[in-house]
PDB file of C-alpha atoms in Angstrom:
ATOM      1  CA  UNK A   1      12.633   9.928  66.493  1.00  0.00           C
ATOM      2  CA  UNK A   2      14.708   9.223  63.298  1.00  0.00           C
ATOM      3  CA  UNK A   3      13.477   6.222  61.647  1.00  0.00           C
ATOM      4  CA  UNK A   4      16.920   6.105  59.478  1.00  0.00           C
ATOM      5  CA  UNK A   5      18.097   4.869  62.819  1.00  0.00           C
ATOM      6  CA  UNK A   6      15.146   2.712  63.863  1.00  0.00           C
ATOM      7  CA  UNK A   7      13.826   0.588  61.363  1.00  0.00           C
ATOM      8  CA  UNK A   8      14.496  -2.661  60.049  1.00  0.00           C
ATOM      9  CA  UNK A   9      13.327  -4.199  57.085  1.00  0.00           C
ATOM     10  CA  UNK A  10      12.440  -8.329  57.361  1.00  0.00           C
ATOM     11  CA  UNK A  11      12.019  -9.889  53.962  1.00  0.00           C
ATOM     12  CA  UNK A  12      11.150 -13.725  54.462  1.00  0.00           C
ATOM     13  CA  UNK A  13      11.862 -15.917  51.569  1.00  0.00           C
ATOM     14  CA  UNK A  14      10.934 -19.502  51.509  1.00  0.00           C
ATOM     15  CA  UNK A  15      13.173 -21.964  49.025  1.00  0.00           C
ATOM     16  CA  UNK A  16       9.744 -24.090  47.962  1.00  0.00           C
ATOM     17  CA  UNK A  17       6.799 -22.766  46.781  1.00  0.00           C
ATOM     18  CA  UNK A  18       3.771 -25.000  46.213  1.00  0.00           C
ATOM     19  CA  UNK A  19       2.041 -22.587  43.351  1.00  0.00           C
ATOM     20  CA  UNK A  20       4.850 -20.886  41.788  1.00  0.00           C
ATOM     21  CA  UNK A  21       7.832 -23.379  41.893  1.00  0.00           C
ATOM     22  CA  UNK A  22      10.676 -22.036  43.154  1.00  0.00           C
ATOM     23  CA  UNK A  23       9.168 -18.252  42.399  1.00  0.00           C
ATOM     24  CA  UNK A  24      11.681 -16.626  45.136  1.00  0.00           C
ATOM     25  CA  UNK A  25      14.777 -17.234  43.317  1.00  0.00           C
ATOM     26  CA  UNK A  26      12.597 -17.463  39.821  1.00  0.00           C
ATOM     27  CA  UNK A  27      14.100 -15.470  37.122  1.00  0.00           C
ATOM     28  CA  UNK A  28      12.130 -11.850  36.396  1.00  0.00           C
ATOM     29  CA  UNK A  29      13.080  -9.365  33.441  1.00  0.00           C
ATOM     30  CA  UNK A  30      16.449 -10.812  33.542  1.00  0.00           C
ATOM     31  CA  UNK A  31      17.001 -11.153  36.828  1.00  0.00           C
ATOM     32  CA  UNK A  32      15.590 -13.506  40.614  1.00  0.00           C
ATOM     33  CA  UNK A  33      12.758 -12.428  41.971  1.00  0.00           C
ATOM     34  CA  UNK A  34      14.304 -11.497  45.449  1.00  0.00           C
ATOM     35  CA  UNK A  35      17.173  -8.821  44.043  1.00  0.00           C
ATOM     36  CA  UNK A  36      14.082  -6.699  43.018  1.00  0.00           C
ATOM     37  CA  UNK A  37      12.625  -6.259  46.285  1.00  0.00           C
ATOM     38  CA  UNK A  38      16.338  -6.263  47.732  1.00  0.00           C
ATOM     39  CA  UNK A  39      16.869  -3.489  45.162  1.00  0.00           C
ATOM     40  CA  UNK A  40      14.153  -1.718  46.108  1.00  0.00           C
ATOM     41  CA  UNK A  41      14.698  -1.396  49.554  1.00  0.00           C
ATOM     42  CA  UNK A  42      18.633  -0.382  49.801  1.00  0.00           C
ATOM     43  CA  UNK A  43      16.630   2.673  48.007  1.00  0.00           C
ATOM     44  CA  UNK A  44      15.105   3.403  50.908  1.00  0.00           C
ATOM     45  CA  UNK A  45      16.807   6.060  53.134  1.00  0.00           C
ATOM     46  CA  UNK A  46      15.164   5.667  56.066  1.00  0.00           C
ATOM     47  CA  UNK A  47      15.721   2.107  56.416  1.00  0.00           C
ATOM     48  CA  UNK A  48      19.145   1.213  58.656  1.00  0.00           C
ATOM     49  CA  UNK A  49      19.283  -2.253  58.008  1.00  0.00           C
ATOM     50  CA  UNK A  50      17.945  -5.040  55.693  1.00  0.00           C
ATOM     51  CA  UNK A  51      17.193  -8.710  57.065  1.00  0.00           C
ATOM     52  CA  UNK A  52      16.661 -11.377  54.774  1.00  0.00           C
ATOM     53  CA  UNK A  53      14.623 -14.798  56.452  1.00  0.00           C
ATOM     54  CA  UNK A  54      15.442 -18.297  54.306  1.00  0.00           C
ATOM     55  CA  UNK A  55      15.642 -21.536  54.827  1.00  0.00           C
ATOM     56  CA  UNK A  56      17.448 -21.577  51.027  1.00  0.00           C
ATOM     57  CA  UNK A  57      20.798 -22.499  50.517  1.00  0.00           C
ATOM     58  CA  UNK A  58      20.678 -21.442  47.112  1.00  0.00           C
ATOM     59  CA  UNK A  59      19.721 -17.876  48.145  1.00  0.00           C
ATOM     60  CA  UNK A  60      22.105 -17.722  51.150  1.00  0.00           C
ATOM     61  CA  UNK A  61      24.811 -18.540  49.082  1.00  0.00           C
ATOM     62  CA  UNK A  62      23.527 -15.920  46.442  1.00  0.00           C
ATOM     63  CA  UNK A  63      22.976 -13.062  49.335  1.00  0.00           C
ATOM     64  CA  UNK A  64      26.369 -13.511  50.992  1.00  0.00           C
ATOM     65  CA  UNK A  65      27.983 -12.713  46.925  1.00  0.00           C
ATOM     66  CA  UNK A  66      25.850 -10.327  45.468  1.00  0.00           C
ATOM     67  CA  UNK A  67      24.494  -8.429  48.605  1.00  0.00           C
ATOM     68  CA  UNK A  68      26.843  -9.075  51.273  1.00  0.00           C
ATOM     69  CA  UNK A  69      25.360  -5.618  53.533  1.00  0.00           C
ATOM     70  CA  UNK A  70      22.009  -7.303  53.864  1.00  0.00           C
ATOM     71  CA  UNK A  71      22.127  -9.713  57.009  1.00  0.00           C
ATOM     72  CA  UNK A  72      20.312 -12.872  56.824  1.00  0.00           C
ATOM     73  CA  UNK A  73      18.481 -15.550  59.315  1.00  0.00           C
ATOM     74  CA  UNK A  74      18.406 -19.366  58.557  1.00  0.00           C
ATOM     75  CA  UNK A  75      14.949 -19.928  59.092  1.00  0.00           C
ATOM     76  CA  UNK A  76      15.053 -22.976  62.366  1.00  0.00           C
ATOM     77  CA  UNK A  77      13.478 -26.583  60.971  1.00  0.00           C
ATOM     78  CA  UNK A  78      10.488 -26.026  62.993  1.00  0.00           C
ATOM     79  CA  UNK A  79       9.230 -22.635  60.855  1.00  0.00           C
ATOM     80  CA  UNK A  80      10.065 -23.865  57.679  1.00  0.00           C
ATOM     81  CA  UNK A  81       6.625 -25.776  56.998  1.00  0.00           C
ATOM     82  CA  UNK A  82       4.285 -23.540  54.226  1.00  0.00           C
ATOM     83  CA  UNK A  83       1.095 -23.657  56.996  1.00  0.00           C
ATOM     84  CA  UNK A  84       3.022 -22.266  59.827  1.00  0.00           C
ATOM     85  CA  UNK A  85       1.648 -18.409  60.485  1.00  0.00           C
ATOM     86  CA  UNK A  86       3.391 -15.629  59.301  1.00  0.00           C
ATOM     87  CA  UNK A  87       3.496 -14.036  62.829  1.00  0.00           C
ATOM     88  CA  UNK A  88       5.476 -17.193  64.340  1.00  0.00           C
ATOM     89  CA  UNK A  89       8.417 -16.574  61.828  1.00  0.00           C
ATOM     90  CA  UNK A  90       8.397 -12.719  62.422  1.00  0.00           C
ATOM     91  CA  UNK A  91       8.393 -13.407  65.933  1.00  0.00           C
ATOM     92  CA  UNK A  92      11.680 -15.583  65.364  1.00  0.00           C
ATOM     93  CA  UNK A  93      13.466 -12.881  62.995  1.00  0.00           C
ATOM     94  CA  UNK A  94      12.112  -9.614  66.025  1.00  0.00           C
ATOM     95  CA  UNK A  95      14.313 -11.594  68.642  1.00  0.00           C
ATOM     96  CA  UNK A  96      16.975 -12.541  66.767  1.00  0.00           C
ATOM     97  CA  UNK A  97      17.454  -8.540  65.685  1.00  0.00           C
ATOM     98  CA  UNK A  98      17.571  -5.759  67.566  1.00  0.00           C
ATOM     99  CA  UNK A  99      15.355  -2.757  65.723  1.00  0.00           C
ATOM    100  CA  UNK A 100      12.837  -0.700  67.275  1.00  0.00           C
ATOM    101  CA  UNK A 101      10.521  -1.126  64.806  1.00  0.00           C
ATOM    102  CA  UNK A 102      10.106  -3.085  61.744  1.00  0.00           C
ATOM    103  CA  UNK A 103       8.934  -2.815  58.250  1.00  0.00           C
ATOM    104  CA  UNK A 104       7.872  -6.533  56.675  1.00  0.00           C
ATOM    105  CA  UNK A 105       7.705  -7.067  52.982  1.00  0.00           C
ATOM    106  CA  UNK A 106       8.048 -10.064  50.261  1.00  0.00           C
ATOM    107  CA  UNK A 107      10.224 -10.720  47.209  1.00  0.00           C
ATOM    108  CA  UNK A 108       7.014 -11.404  45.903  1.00  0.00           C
ATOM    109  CA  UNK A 109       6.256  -7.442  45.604  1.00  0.00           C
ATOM    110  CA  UNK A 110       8.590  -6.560  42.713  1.00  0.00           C
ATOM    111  CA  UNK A 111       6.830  -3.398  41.457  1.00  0.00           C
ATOM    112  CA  UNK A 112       6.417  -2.133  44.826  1.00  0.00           C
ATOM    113  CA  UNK A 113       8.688   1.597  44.730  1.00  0.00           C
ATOM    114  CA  UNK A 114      11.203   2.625  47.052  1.00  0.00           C
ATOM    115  CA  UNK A 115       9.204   5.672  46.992  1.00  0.00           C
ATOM    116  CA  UNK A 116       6.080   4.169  47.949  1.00  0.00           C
ATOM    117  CA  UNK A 117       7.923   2.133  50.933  1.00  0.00           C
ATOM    118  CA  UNK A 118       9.485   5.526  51.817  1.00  0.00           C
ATOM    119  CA  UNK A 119       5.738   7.835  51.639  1.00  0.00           C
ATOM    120  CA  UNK A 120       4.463   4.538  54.101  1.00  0.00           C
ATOM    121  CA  UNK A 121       7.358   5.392  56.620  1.00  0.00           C
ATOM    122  CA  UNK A 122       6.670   8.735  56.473  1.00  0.00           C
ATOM    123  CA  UNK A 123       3.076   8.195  57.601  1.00  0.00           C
ATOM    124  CA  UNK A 124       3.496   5.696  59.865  1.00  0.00           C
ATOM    125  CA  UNK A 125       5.735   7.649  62.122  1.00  0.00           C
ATOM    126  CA  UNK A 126       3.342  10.714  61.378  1.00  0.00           C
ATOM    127  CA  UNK A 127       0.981   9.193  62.839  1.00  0.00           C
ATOM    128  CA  UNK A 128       2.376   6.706  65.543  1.00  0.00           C
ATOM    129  CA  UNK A 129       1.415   6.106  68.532  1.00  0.00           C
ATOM    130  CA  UNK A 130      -2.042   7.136  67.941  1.00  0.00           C
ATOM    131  CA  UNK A 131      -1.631   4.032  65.214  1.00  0.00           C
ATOM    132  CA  UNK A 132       0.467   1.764  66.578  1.00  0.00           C
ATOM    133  CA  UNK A 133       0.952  -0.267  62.818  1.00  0.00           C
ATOM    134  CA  UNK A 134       0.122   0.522  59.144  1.00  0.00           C
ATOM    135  CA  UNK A 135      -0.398  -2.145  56.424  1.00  0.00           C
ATOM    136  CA  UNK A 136      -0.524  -1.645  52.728  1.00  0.00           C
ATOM    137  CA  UNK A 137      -4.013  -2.095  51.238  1.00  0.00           C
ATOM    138  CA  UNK A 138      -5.631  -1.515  47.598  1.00  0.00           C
ATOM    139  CA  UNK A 139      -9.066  -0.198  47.319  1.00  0.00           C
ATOM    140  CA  UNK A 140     -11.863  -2.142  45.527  1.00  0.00           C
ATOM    141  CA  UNK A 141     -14.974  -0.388  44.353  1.00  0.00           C
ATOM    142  CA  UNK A 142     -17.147  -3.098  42.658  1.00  0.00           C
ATOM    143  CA  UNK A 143     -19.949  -4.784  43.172  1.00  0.00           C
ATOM    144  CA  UNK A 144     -18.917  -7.906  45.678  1.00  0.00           C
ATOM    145  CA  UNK A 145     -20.796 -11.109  46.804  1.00  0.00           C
ATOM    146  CA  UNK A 146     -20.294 -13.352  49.544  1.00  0.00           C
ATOM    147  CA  UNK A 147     -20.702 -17.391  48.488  1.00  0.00           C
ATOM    148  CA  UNK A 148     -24.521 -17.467  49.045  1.00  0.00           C
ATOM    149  CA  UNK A 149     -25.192 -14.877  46.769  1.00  0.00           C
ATOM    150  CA  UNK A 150     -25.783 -12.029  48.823  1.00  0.00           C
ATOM    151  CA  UNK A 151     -24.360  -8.913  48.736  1.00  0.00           C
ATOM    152  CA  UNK A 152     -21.290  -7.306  50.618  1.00  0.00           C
ATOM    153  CA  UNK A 153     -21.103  -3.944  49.414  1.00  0.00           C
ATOM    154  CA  UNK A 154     -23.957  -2.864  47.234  1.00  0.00           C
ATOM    155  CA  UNK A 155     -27.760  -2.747  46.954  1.00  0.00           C
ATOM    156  CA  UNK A 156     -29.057  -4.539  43.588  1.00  0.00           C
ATOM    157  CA  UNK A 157     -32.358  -2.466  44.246  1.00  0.00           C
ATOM    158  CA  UNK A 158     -30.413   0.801  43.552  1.00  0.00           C
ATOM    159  CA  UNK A 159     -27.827  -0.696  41.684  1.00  0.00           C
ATOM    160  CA  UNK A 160     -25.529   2.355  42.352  1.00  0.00           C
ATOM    161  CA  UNK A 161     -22.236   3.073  40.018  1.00  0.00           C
ATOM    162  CA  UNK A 162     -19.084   1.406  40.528  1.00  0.00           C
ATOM    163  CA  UNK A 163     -17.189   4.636  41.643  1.00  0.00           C
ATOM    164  CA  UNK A 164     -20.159   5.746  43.732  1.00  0.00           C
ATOM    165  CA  UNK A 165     -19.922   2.582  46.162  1.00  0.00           C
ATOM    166  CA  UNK A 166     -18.111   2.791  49.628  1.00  0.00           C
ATOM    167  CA  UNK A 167     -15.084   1.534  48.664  1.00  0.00           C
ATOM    168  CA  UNK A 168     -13.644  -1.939  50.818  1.00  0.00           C
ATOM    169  CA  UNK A 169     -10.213  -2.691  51.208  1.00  0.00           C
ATOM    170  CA  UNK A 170      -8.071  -6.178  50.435  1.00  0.00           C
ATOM    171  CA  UNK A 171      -4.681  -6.436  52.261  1.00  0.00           C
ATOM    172  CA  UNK A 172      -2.473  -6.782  49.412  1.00  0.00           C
ATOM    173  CA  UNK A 173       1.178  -7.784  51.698  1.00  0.00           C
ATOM    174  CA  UNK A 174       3.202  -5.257  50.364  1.00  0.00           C
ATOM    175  CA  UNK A 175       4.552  -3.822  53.389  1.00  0.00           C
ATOM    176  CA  UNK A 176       3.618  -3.764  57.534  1.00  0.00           C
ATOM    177  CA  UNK A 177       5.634  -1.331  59.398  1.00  0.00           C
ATOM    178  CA  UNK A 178       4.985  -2.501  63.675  1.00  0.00           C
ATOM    179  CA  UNK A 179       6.957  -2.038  66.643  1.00  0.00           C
ATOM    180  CA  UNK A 180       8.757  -4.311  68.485  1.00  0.00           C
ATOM    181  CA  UNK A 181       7.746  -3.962  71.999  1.00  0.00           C
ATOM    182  CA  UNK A 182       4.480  -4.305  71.047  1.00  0.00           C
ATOM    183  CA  UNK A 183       5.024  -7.048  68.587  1.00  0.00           C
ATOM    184  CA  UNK A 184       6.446  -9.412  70.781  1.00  0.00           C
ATOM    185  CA  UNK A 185       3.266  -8.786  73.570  1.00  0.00           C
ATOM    186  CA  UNK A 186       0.755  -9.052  71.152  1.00  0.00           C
ATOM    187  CA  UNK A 187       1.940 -11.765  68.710  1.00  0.00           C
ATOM    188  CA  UNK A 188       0.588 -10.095  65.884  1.00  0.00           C
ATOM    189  CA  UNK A 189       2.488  -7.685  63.194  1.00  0.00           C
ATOM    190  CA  UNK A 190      -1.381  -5.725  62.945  1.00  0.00           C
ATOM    191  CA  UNK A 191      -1.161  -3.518  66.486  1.00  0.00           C
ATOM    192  CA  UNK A 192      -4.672  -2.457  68.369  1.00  0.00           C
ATOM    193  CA  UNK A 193      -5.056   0.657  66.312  1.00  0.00           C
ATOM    194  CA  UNK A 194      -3.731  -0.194  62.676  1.00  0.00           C
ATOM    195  CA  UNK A 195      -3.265   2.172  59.950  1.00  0.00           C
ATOM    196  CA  UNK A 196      -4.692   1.775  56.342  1.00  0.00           C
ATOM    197  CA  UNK A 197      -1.818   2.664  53.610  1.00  0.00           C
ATOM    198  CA  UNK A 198      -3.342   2.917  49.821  1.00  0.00           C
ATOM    199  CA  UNK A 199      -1.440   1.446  46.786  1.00  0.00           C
ATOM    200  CA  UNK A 200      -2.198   1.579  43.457  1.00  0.00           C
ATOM    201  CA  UNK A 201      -3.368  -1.771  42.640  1.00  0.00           C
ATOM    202  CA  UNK A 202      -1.250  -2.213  39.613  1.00  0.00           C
ATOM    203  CA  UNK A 203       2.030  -1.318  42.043  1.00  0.00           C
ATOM    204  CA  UNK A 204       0.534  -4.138  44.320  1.00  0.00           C
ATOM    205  CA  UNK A 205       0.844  -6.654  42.284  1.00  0.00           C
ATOM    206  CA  UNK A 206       1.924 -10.007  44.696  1.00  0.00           C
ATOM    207  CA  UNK A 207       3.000 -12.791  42.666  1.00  0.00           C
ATOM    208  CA  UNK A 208       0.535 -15.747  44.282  1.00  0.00           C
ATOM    209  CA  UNK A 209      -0.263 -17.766  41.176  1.00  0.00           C
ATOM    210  CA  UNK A 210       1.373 -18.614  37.716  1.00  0.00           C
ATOM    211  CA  UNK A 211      -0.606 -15.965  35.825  1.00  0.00           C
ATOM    212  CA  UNK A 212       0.938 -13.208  38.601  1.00  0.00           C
ATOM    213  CA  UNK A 213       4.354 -14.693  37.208  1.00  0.00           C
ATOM    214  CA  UNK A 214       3.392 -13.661  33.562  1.00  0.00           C
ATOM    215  CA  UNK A 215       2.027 -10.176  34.243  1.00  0.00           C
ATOM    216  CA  UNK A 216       4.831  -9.106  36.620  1.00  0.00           C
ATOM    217  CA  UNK A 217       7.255 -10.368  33.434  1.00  0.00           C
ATOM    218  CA  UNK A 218       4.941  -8.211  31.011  1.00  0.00           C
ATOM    219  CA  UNK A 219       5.137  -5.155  33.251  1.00  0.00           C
ATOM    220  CA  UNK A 220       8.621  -4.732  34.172  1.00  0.00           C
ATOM    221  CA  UNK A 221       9.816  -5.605  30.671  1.00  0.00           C
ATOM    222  CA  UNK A 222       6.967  -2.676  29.430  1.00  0.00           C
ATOM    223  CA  UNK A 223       9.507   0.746  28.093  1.00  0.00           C
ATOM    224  CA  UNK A 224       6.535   3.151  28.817  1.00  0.00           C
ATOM    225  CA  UNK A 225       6.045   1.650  32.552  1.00  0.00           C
ATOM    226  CA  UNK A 226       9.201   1.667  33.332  1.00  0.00           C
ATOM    227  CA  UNK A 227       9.134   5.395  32.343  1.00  0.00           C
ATOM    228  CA  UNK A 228       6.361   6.173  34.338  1.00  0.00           C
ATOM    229  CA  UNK A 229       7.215   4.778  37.245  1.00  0.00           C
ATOM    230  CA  UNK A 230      11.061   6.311  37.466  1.00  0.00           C
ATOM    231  CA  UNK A 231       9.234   9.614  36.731  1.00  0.00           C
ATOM    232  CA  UNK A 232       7.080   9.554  39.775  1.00  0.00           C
ATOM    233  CA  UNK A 233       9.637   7.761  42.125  1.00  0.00           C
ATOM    234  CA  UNK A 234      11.555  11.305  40.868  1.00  0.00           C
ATOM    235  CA  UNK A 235       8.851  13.294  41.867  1.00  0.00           C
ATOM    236  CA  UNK A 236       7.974  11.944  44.798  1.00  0.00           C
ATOM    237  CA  UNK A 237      11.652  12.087  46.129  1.00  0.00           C
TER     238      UNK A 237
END
């Protein structure tokens, strides 16, 4: 199977934002949050098309000038509200495309790599069926607590080193790759058997909260970052 031919990327972008005011269409280094994602992506060989989910007139109108191949999807009324699940809207955006499978990410990911996106692909399809999904994840090795003061991860008895303890893993929403058969039966962009994908926390950065704002603004304005990163995305092809 060629993914080149397969996949579909779904980037859902909502116009309000209730902790980072308008942080979709927000200016970063120079430039709105969503072109660096958008950017990012059209890097990515082995992804055929890019979808864009909105219910923003001032980023449809911005889309259709400034990145006319990348299809969009008013968002309907009745998705629109900022509790309605995640799953609901991707089930919207799977039947009103037509890819195989799907790879889900945010504008809120801007120092995600195309390289990175394009090592997850790789895997996924390395591995697939015998995983049916992969999700992006960054490991955590430190001591954690759960609200009644007990521990998670760790024994205070032994009171082992940070990079000796079994490490746990957050879900960071950089990227789910799914199919879409098996999407639309379960409801759910995580499959049965889903596949962990490691990124380094700093490239995982998801702009959440105001501070998130300020260091993604620090980091991609940084010289010796941006250095580091193009060097890698070089190696890594």
């Amino acid at each position: 199977m060629n993914p080149a031919e397969e996949l579909t990327a779904l980037v859902p972008m909502r116009h309000h934002s209730e902790r980072v005011l308008g942080k979709n269409y927000r200016p970063l280094a120079g430039r709105p949050l969503y072109a660096h994602i958008l950017d990012t992506l059209e890097a990515v060989r082995e992804i055929a098309a890019i979808v864009v989910d909105t219910d923003s007139l001032l980023i449809l109108e911005a889309l259709a000038k400034e990145y006319p191949q990348v299809q969009t999807i008013e968002r309907p009324a009745h998705l629109r509200a900022g509790e309605v699940p995640m799953n609901a809207v991707l089930e919207h955006d799977v039947r009103s495309t037509n890819g195989a499978f799907y790879l889900q990410t945010h504008s809120t990911n801007p120092l995600l790599r195309a390289a990175t996106i394009s090592r997850a692909i790789r895997t996924f399809f390395d591995h697939y069926p015998d995983h049916d999904s992969l999700f992006s994840v960054t490991r955590w090795q430190t001591r954690l607590w759960n609200e009644a003061a007990q521990p998670i991860n760790h024994d205070p008895a032994v009171l082992l080193r940070t990079q000796d303890l079994p490490p746990v893993y957050e879900e960071n929403s950089c990227l789910y790759l799914f199919e879409r058969e098996r999407f639309l039966a379960s409801g759910n962009r995580l499959g049965a058997r889903p596949q962990l994908f490691e990124i380094d926390p700093l490239e995982a950065l998801d702009i959440d909260e105001e501070h998130d704002f300020l260091l993604a603004e620090v980091l991609m304005k940084d010289p010796g970052l941006r250095v580091a990163r193009d060097d890698e995305d070089e190696h890594n092809g």
